[in-house]
Amino acid sequence: MASTVDRPSGRAGLNLGYLPYLLPGAIGFFVVVLIPFLMNIAVSFTRWKGIGVPKFIGLENYLKLFQDKTFWAAFEHSVACVIAMALIPTALGLFLGAVLFDYIGPRFGPRASSGLRAAFYLPQILPVAVAGVLWGWILSPIGVLNTILDGLGLHALSQNWLGDPATALLAVMFVMVWLQLGYALVVFMAGLARVDPALYEAAELDGAPWLSRFRHITIPMLKPEIFVVGLTTTIAALKVFAPVYVLTSGGPDNATTVPSYFAYYHFFTTNRVGYGAAITTVQTLITIVLGLVFLRVQRKQTEGAN
Amino acid sequence: MSADATIAAQPTKRARARSSNEPDGRHGEGFGRYWVLALLVVAALLTLFPFFLAAINAIKTPTDYGANGPVALPRSFDLSALFAFWTGVEFGRKLWNSVLISGCVAFFGVALSLLNAYALGIGKVKGRNLILIVLMLGIMVPQESLVYPIYYLAKSVGLYDTRLSVIIVFTVLQSAFGTYMLSAVLTQFPREIIDAAEIDGASRLQVLWHVVIPVLRPTLTVLGTFFFIWTWNEFLLPLVLLISNDNQNVSVAMGTLHGQHVSDPTTTAAAALLGIVPTVIFFLVFQRTLMRGVTVGAVK
Amino acid sequence: MIAKKRLTAALALSLALAAGSHGVARADDSDKTFKIWWYETPDSAMGIAWNKAIEEFKAKHPDVTIAFEQKSWDQIEKAGSLILNSGEAPDLLEYNKGNAIAGLAASQGLLTDLTDVAAERGWDKTLTSSELLLSRYDDRGIFGTGPIWGIPDYGEFVAVYYNKNMFKDLGLEVPKTLAEFEKVMDAFVAKGITPIATAANDYPAQHLLTELALSKATPEWVQSYQGLKAPLDPAPYLYGAQTLQDWVKKGYVSKDATGLKATDMETLFETGKAPMVVSGTWFGGGFKSKIKDFEWGQFLFPGNTISSGSTGNIWVVPKSAKHKDWAYEFIDITLSKDNQALLGNSGGVPVAADPASLTDPVGLMMTENFKVLADRNGLGFYPDWPAPGFYEVMLQKTQALIGGTITPEEFVEQISGPYNEAQAEAN
């Protein structure tokens, strides 16, 4: 479209002209992210307890890391976290957002849809430490869920949710969905606010069923948001820490441990800061690679459409 | 533009739609719509169930909790532990610190994100994808790995144990997310509007202020709200960076409810409810702004 | 536009506030401010006694401003060495004992050497040499020998809490041996009651396991184990693990414990659902204030000479403290007979109290039990101490043991790995 048309100002001038806008961001980035990131990489080649002088030990931390079974188990659990924190919330949030926006909203008024949105968003507001206590009450073998199941005569269904390796990861995943859904929902509904409602009204008057409007209007319109939510929730899943920490501390017997928890354990408990730094360096590199793939797909998708 | 494309694509879809036998439009669906609403309300209530648990335990006496457990409905009403907590940790002061830190991060984080995204999304600066990826390191790096370096950096510039250090750190970290989100949205920004403004002689700053910001307002509010809430609940970096009680925020103060071996669940529940009040208010205010955003969109 | 300008101005102002008030806080650090931090909760025995100590100190020094701050255990555990390493440390603070935290700070030169002061003020007489074991750290940061870096003023140990009413209902007596203990538990199992509530998604289960292990341990084994003197001699742990799994099979301990936290265990006992819990004296105060419906008591783990237990966390004086004399004076107050009596009468375990001054039944019972243990050299410390991070290893493996996903042999093998690694690293 018009964006590619050459104009008198010339391409180079146009592009350079926006650079000052990047300056504040660049300074902040160097100080808060890049320098600490490089410092962390440097620390990963040392043995260090967090204070005192680090001792250079070359690749020892990395060699040890690749033989550490817990580390690999942690990455396997990351896949589960991506499902629970990225895939399900994105898909469910998209669907729910569309239902609230163009089904509930027009029929029951904006109050109904925004009230429901607020309800689904509220878990995001609760400090995770507190959410951990509350879900502990629910999922404990003597907790609310089992009490309800027993009360309904479904004794066979009641489980030692967080203590049994067979169910612990599933239980943690469930809480992650509960936490993340509201985020996806709110981003999608904000995105829908950009959409001209006339578009939906026209489609609806023309008799397009809801599912068809969802597929052909909602999803294409929300493409930028879908990518944003997809990528940010995937990144969040790869570095998830708090829900695991408060619910299971990685247990039982490392059945739910994740890379960030594993790194945290070495940073702050065993005082092996160098080892923790090596874990997070590998973790960050994996995240960057995944992010690059994601951004490439996104660029093809969105710029191809333009 | 994608909007035009979608409208242009309508006829084929309409044809396809007619061939399906789903109920069409809002007039022929009878009571079906109440089922949808009822289902959503039930789902919402289930989502809120943990909050209900927090509420019923917040008002119990520790004895009641001890005798009947967390699941039972309260048989007592007691807020004295809560008041003791409030005065004990000077909760008012912590609230103010949290509001100050989160408020500043929300505002400056959005501003920084917008400037970055304007250059990347509208300005299409050379190598913008590379810049974006590098900037996104801010959300990709696990926070645990930043704790020690940021501690030493803050100490070396005399900002250790200041709220300013936390504000700076989170403004930058949150803006990585904001930059990505806004530049994704801005690549879809109707180019002709900007071209028109530029032909009218508007400077880039004027375009940003008078054209881009008004259209993006709903997204910017959402972003600001996210930043506010995320920063409010941040724990690890404030725990390490905010040492004196005068500078601590709510999430760090909540930690004092846990001893080394024992914790007090009723006060935890009560303090949690207190601690989320400001964020809930913030969210509700933003809900209203968002509704306004919808109407602006409709007028346009 | 005007609204926006106002908003911007407000933000600029608040940012200035955020940066500036630090300067104000600094100005408070005058010559007359004494900064004390601790993390015991205000309603704990220590919190009560130490708050009283502050009042006493104030009465003696009316011109001194006491800047007390309630910290969280979490913060001191994570950021303790970083705080000590900055200019923001207080004059006196409660600090976690053990190699990983106090030992690290001592070996890094962040604490004041209290050896001479302890001799001068008689603390080394008030406290026995075994009570000072966790005050001493060598230059590798391992406890037991070296200068005195910190002063404890309370004790703690693991024992059995029991519901007297439930014992009476079944006509049961307090058991004296492990065999009697098992008979008592059989009686409860016969009634469909799980006798011991524990929590394996948290620390209590490893304390139970350790009691069983310590029943086969000698004082030499404890010293070698805690001091990382040799690779792990696994015999006591193998016995403990076998017995614990056996207990799960017999129904003495529920497999559901793998999903429970310490507060769940506490609730099970407080609600009268569990006749016994095996845990530390830190629950004494809570049980005392929360249990109203039945009588309860405490007995030492039947048959054991040694039980988990030690002196509590220690007072340390940071190297950078500005008012060390006041810090010493404050420690003096907390070790005084009056303050120690108050600690005991608030449900804690004083280390230097006159037993005659204790009137509170809970404090008296626990203090007597502590004395029994200390006198027979039976304080076995805690299983997780030898190496930083060993707590998580013990927690995870005990959880798996109770859940039945590993055998006692695997348990021993899997805890030996990290232990022997830490042992090799330290020597």
Short mmCIF file of C-alpha atoms in Angstrom, two decimals, chain A residues 47 49-53 64 136-137 139-142 159-160 162-165 245-255 257 261 264-265 268-272, chain C residues 74 77-78 81-82 85 100-101 104-105 108 110 140 201 255-261 263-264 268 388-390 392-393 396-397 399-400 405-406 414 421-422 425:
data_model
loop_
_atom_site.label_atom_id
_atom_site.label_comp_id
_atom_site.label_asym_id
_atom_site.label_seq_id
_atom_site.Cartn_x
_atom_site.Cartn_y
_atom_site.Cartn_z
CA ARG A 47 32.61 -20.51 41.02
CA LYS A 49 28.91 -17.57 46.27
CA GLY A 50 27.33 -14.21 45.48
CA ILE A 51 29.83 -12.24 47.54
CA GLY A 52 33.60 -12.26 47.57
CA VAL A 53 35.78 -12.79 44.52
CA LYS A 64 28.28 -30.38 34.80
CA GLY A 136 -3.06 -25.39 48.42
CA TRP A 137 -6.28 -25.34 50.44
CA LEU A 139 -5.88 -29.17 46.11
CA SER A 140 -4.64 -30.63 49.38
CA PRO A 141 -5.63 -34.27 49.99
CA ILE A 142 -7.85 -32.96 52.79
CA GLN A 159 -6.65 -37.53 44.43
CA ASN A 160 -3.55 -36.45 46.25
CA LEU A 162 -0.01 -32.10 44.43
CA GLY A 163 1.66 -35.01 46.19
CA ASP A 164 1.29 -37.71 43.55
CA PRO A 165 3.77 -37.50 40.65
CA TYR A 245 7.54 -22.44 43.77
CA VAL A 246 4.38 -21.84 45.79
CA LEU A 247 2.51 -25.03 44.87
CA THR A 248 5.05 -27.86 44.81
CA SER A 249 8.59 -26.43 45.12
CA GLY A 250 9.34 -28.59 42.10
CA GLY A 251 8.23 -31.80 43.79
CA PRO A 252 7.28 -34.56 44.33
CA ASP A 253 10.78 -35.79 43.60
CA ASN A 254 11.34 -33.16 40.90
CA ALA A 255 8.15 -34.12 39.01
CA THR A 257 10.60 -28.70 38.55
CA TYR A 261 13.11 -22.96 39.84
CA TYR A 264 16.71 -20.10 41.73
CA TYR A 265 17.63 -23.10 43.88
CA PHE A 268 19.79 -18.53 46.47
CA THR A 269 19.91 -21.87 48.28
CA THR A 270 23.06 -23.76 47.42
CA ASN A 271 24.98 -20.51 46.87
CA ARG A 272 26.32 -21.91 43.61
CA ASP C 74 12.69 -14.97 53.41
CA GLU C 77 17.71 -15.87 53.87
CA LYS C 78 17.91 -14.59 50.27
CA SER C 81 24.80 -11.48 52.69
CA LEU C 82 23.97 -8.75 50.17
CA ASN C 85 27.85 -6.38 52.15
CA ALA C 100 25.06 -21.78 54.34
CA ILE C 101 24.15 -18.43 55.83
CA LEU C 104 29.16 -17.83 54.63
CA ALA C 105 28.89 -14.33 56.10
CA GLN C 108 33.51 -13.55 53.96
CA LEU C 110 31.00 -9.52 56.97
CA ARG C 140 35.71 -22.19 55.46
CA ASN C 201 5.32 -31.26 50.60
CA LYS C 255 0.56 -41.50 51.94
CA ASP C 256 -1.51 -38.33 51.48
CA ALA C 257 1.19 -36.53 53.45
CA THR C 258 3.02 -36.06 50.15
CA GLY C 259 0.46 -33.39 49.24
CA LEU C 260 0.42 -31.59 52.60
CA LYS C 261 2.13 -28.43 53.79
CA THR C 263 0.09 -25.61 57.95
CA ASP C 264 -2.09 -28.56 56.88
CA LEU C 268 -4.95 -31.66 61.38
CA PRO C 388 23.56 -25.53 51.35
CA GLY C 389 20.54 -26.76 49.42
CA PHE C 390 20.45 -30.11 51.20
CA GLU C 392 15.44 -29.44 49.19
CA VAL C 393 17.18 -32.74 48.54
CA GLN C 396 12.06 -34.17 47.71
CA LYS C 397 13.48 -37.57 48.56
CA GLN C 399 8.35 -37.05 49.77
CA ALA C 400 9.17 -39.70 47.18
CA THR C 405 8.12 -44.02 44.20
CA ILE C 406 11.61 -44.82 45.50
CA GLN C 414 20.07 -40.26 46.12
CA GLU C 421 29.66 -33.81 46.51
CA ALA C 422 29.39 -31.09 49.14
CA GLU C 425 33.92 -29.54 47.86
#
